[in-house]
CSV table of C-alpha atoms in Angstrom, one decimal:
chain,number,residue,atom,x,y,z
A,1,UNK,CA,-15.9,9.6,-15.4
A,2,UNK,CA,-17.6,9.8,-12.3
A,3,UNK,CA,-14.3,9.7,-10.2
A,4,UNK,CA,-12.9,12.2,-12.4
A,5,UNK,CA,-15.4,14.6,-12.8
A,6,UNK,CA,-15.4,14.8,-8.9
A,7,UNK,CA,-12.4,15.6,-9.2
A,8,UNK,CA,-12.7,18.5,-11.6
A,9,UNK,CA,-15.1,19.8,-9.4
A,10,UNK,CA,-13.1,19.5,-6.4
A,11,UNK,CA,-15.1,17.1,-4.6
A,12,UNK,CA,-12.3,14.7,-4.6
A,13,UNK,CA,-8.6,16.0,-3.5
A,14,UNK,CA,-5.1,15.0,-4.9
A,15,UNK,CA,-3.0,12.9,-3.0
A,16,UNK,CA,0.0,11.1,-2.9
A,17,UNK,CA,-1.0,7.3,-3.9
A,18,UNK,CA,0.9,4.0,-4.2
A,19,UNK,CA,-0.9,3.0,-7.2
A,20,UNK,CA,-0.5,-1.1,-6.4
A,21,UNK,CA,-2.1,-1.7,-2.9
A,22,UNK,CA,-2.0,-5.3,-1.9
A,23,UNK,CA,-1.0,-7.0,1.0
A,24,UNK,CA,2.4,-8.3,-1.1
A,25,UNK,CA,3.5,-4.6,-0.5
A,26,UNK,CA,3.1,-4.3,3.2
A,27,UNK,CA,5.9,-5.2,5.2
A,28,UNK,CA,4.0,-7.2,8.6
A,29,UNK,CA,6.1,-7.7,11.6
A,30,UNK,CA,6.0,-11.3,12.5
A,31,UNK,CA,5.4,-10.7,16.1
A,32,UNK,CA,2.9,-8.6,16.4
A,33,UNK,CA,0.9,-8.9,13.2
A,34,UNK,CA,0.9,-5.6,13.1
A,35,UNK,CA,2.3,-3.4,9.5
A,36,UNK,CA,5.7,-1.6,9.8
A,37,UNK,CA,6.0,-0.3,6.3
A,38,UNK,CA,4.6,-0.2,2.2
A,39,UNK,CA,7.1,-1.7,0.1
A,40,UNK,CA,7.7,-1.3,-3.8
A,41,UNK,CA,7.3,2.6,-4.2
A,42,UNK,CA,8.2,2.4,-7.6
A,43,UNK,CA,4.4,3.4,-8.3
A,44,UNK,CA,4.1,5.7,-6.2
A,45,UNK,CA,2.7,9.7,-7.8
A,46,UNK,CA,-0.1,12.4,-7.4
A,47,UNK,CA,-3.7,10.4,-7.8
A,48,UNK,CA,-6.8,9.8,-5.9
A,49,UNK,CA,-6.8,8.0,-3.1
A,50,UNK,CA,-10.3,5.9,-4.2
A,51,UNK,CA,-7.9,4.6,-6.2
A,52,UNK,CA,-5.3,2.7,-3.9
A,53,UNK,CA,-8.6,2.0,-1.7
A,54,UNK,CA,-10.2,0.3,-4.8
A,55,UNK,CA,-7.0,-1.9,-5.8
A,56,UNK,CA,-7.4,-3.1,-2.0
A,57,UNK,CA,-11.1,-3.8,-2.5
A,58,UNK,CA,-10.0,-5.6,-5.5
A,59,UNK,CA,-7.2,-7.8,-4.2
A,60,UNK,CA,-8.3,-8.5,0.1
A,61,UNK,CA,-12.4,-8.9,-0.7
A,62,UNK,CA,-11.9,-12.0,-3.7
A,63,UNK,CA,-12.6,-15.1,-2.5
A,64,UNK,CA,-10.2,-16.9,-5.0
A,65,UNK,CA,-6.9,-16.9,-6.8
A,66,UNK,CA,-6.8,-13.7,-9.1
A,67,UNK,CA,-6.4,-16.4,-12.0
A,68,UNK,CA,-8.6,-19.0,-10.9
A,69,UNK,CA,-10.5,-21.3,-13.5
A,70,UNK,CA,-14.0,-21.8,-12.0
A,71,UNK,CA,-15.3,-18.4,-12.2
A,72,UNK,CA,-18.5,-20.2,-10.3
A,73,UNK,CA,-16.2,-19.9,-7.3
A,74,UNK,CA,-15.4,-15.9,-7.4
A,75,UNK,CA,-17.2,-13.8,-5.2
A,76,UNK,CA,-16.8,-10.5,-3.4
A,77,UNK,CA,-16.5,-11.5,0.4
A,78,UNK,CA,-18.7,-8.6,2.3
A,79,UNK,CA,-16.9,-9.3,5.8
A,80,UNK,CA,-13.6,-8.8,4.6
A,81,UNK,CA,-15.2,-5.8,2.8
A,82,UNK,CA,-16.2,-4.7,5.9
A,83,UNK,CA,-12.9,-5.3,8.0
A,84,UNK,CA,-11.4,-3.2,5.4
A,85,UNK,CA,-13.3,-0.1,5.5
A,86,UNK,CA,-13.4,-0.5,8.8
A,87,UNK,CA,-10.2,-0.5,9.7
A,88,UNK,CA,-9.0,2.1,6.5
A,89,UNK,CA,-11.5,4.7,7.7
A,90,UNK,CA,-10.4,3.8,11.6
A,91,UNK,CA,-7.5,6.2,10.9
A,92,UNK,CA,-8.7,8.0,7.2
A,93,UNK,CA,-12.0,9.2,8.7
A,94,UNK,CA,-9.9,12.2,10.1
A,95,UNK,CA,-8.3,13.1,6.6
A,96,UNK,CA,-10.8,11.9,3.5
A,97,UNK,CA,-13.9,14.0,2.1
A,98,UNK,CA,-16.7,13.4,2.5
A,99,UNK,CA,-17.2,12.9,-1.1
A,100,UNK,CA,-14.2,10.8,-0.8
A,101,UNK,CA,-15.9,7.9,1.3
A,102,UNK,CA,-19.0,8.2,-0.5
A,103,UNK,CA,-16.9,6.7,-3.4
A,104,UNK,CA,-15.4,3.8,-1.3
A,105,UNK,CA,-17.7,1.4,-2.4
A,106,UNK,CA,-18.1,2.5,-6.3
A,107,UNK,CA,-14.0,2.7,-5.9
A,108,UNK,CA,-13.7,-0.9,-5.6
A,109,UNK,CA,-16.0,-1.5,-8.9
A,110,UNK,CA,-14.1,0.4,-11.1
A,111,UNK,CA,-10.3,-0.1,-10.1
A,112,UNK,CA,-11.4,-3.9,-10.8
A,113,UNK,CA,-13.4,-3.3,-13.9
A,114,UNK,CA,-10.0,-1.2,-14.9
A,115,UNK,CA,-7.6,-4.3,-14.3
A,116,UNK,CA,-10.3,-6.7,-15.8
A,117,UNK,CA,-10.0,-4.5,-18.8
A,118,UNK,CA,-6.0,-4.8,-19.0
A,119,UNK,CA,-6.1,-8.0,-18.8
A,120,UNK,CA,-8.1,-8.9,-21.7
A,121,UNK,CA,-5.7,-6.0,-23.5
A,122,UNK,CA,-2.9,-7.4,-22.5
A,123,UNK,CA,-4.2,-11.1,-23.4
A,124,UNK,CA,-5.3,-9.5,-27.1
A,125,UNK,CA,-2.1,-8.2,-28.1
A,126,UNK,CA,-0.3,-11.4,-27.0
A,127,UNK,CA,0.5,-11.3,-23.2
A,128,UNK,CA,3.0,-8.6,-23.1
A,129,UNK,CA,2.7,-6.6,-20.0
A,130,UNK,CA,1.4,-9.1,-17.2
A,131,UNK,CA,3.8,-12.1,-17.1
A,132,UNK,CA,1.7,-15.3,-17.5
A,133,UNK,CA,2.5,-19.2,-16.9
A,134,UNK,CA,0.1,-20.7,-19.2
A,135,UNK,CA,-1.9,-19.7,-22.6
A,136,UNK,CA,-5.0,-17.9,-21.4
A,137,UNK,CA,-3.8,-17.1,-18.4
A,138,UNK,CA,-4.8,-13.3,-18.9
A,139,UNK,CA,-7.8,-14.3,-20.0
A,140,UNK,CA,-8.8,-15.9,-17.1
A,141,UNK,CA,-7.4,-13.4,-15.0
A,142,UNK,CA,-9.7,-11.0,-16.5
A,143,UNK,CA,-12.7,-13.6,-16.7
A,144,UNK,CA,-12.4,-13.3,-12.8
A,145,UNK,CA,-12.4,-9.9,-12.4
A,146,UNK,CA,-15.8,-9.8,-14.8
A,147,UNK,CA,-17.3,-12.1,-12.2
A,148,UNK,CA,-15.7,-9.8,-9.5
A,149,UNK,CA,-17.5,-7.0,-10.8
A,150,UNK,CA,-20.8,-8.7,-10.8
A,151,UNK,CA,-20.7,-9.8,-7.2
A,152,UNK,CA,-19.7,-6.2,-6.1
A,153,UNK,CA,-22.8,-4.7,-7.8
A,154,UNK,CA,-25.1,-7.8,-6.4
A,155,UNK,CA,-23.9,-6.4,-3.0
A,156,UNK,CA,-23.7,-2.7,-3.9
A,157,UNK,CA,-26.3,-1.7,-1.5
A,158,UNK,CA,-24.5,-4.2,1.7
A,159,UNK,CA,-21.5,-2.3,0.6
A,160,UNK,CA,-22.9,1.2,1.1
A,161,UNK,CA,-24.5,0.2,4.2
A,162,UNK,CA,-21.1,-1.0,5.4
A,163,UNK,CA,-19.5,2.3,4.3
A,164,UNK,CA,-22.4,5.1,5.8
A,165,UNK,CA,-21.9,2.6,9.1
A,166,UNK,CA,-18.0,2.8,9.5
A,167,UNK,CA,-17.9,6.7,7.9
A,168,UNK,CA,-21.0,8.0,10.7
């Protein structure tokens, strides 16, 4: 609710989001490293943009596999937390809210909570939506977005510090 309640208030705009950020849907140009394009706009529709910077939290800050086993081994890595807001708010400084970057942190908690969430769903009514290779594979998946969860709130505070640095 908190996300959406800014948004009531108008804290938090509408924008035009992907609504599946990972680095699978950025086209990279081989020779310079450097992104040409996002890919697979299939998702794309009005939404907050906390929400595409959450997903990315979600899938570049994991130190493992999204469906890895040892959940002993599943952290939230704070320098590649840091390279991203870094580099998103390099060119989104000049178009987000306030509010908006105030949320980057919390974003990243909840769009992986979320996920977590649909993967347990998905693995209680039988592995329907998520294709799988193996039984309990949405379990784990969601297992490892649990442990996900926890390391972002251990490092809530590194996170926010990271954030109020890169949005100054």
């Amino acid at each position: 609710d908190v996300l959406l309640d800014a948004h009531a208030a108008g804290l938090l705009p509408e924008r035009i989001t992907h609504n599946d950020t990972k680095i699978n849907n950025v086209m990279i140009d081989h020779q310079t490293g450097e992104g040409i394009c996002i890919m697979d706009l299939d998702t794309v529709m009005p939404g907050l943009a906390l929400y595409d910077f959450g997903d990315l939290v979600r899938t570049t800050t994991i130190s493992t596999a999204e469906d890895e086993q040892d959940t002993s081994l599943v952290e939230m890595r704070l320098p590649m937390f840091q390279a991203l807001v870094e580099g998103y708010l390099s060119t989104a400084k000049s178009f987000l809210t306030p509010a908006e970057i105030g949320q980057l942190a919390f974003a990243g908690k909840l769009i992986t909570l979320e996920t977590g969430l649909r993967f347990l769903t998905d693995h209680l009514n039988g592995d329907l939506y998520f294709k799988t290779k193996r039984p309990g594979h949405n379990l784990d998946r969601f297992r490892v977005q649990a442990r996900l969860v926890e390391s972002i709130e251990k490092q809530n505070d590194a996170m926010q510090a990271v954030v109020a640095q890169a949005g100054a």
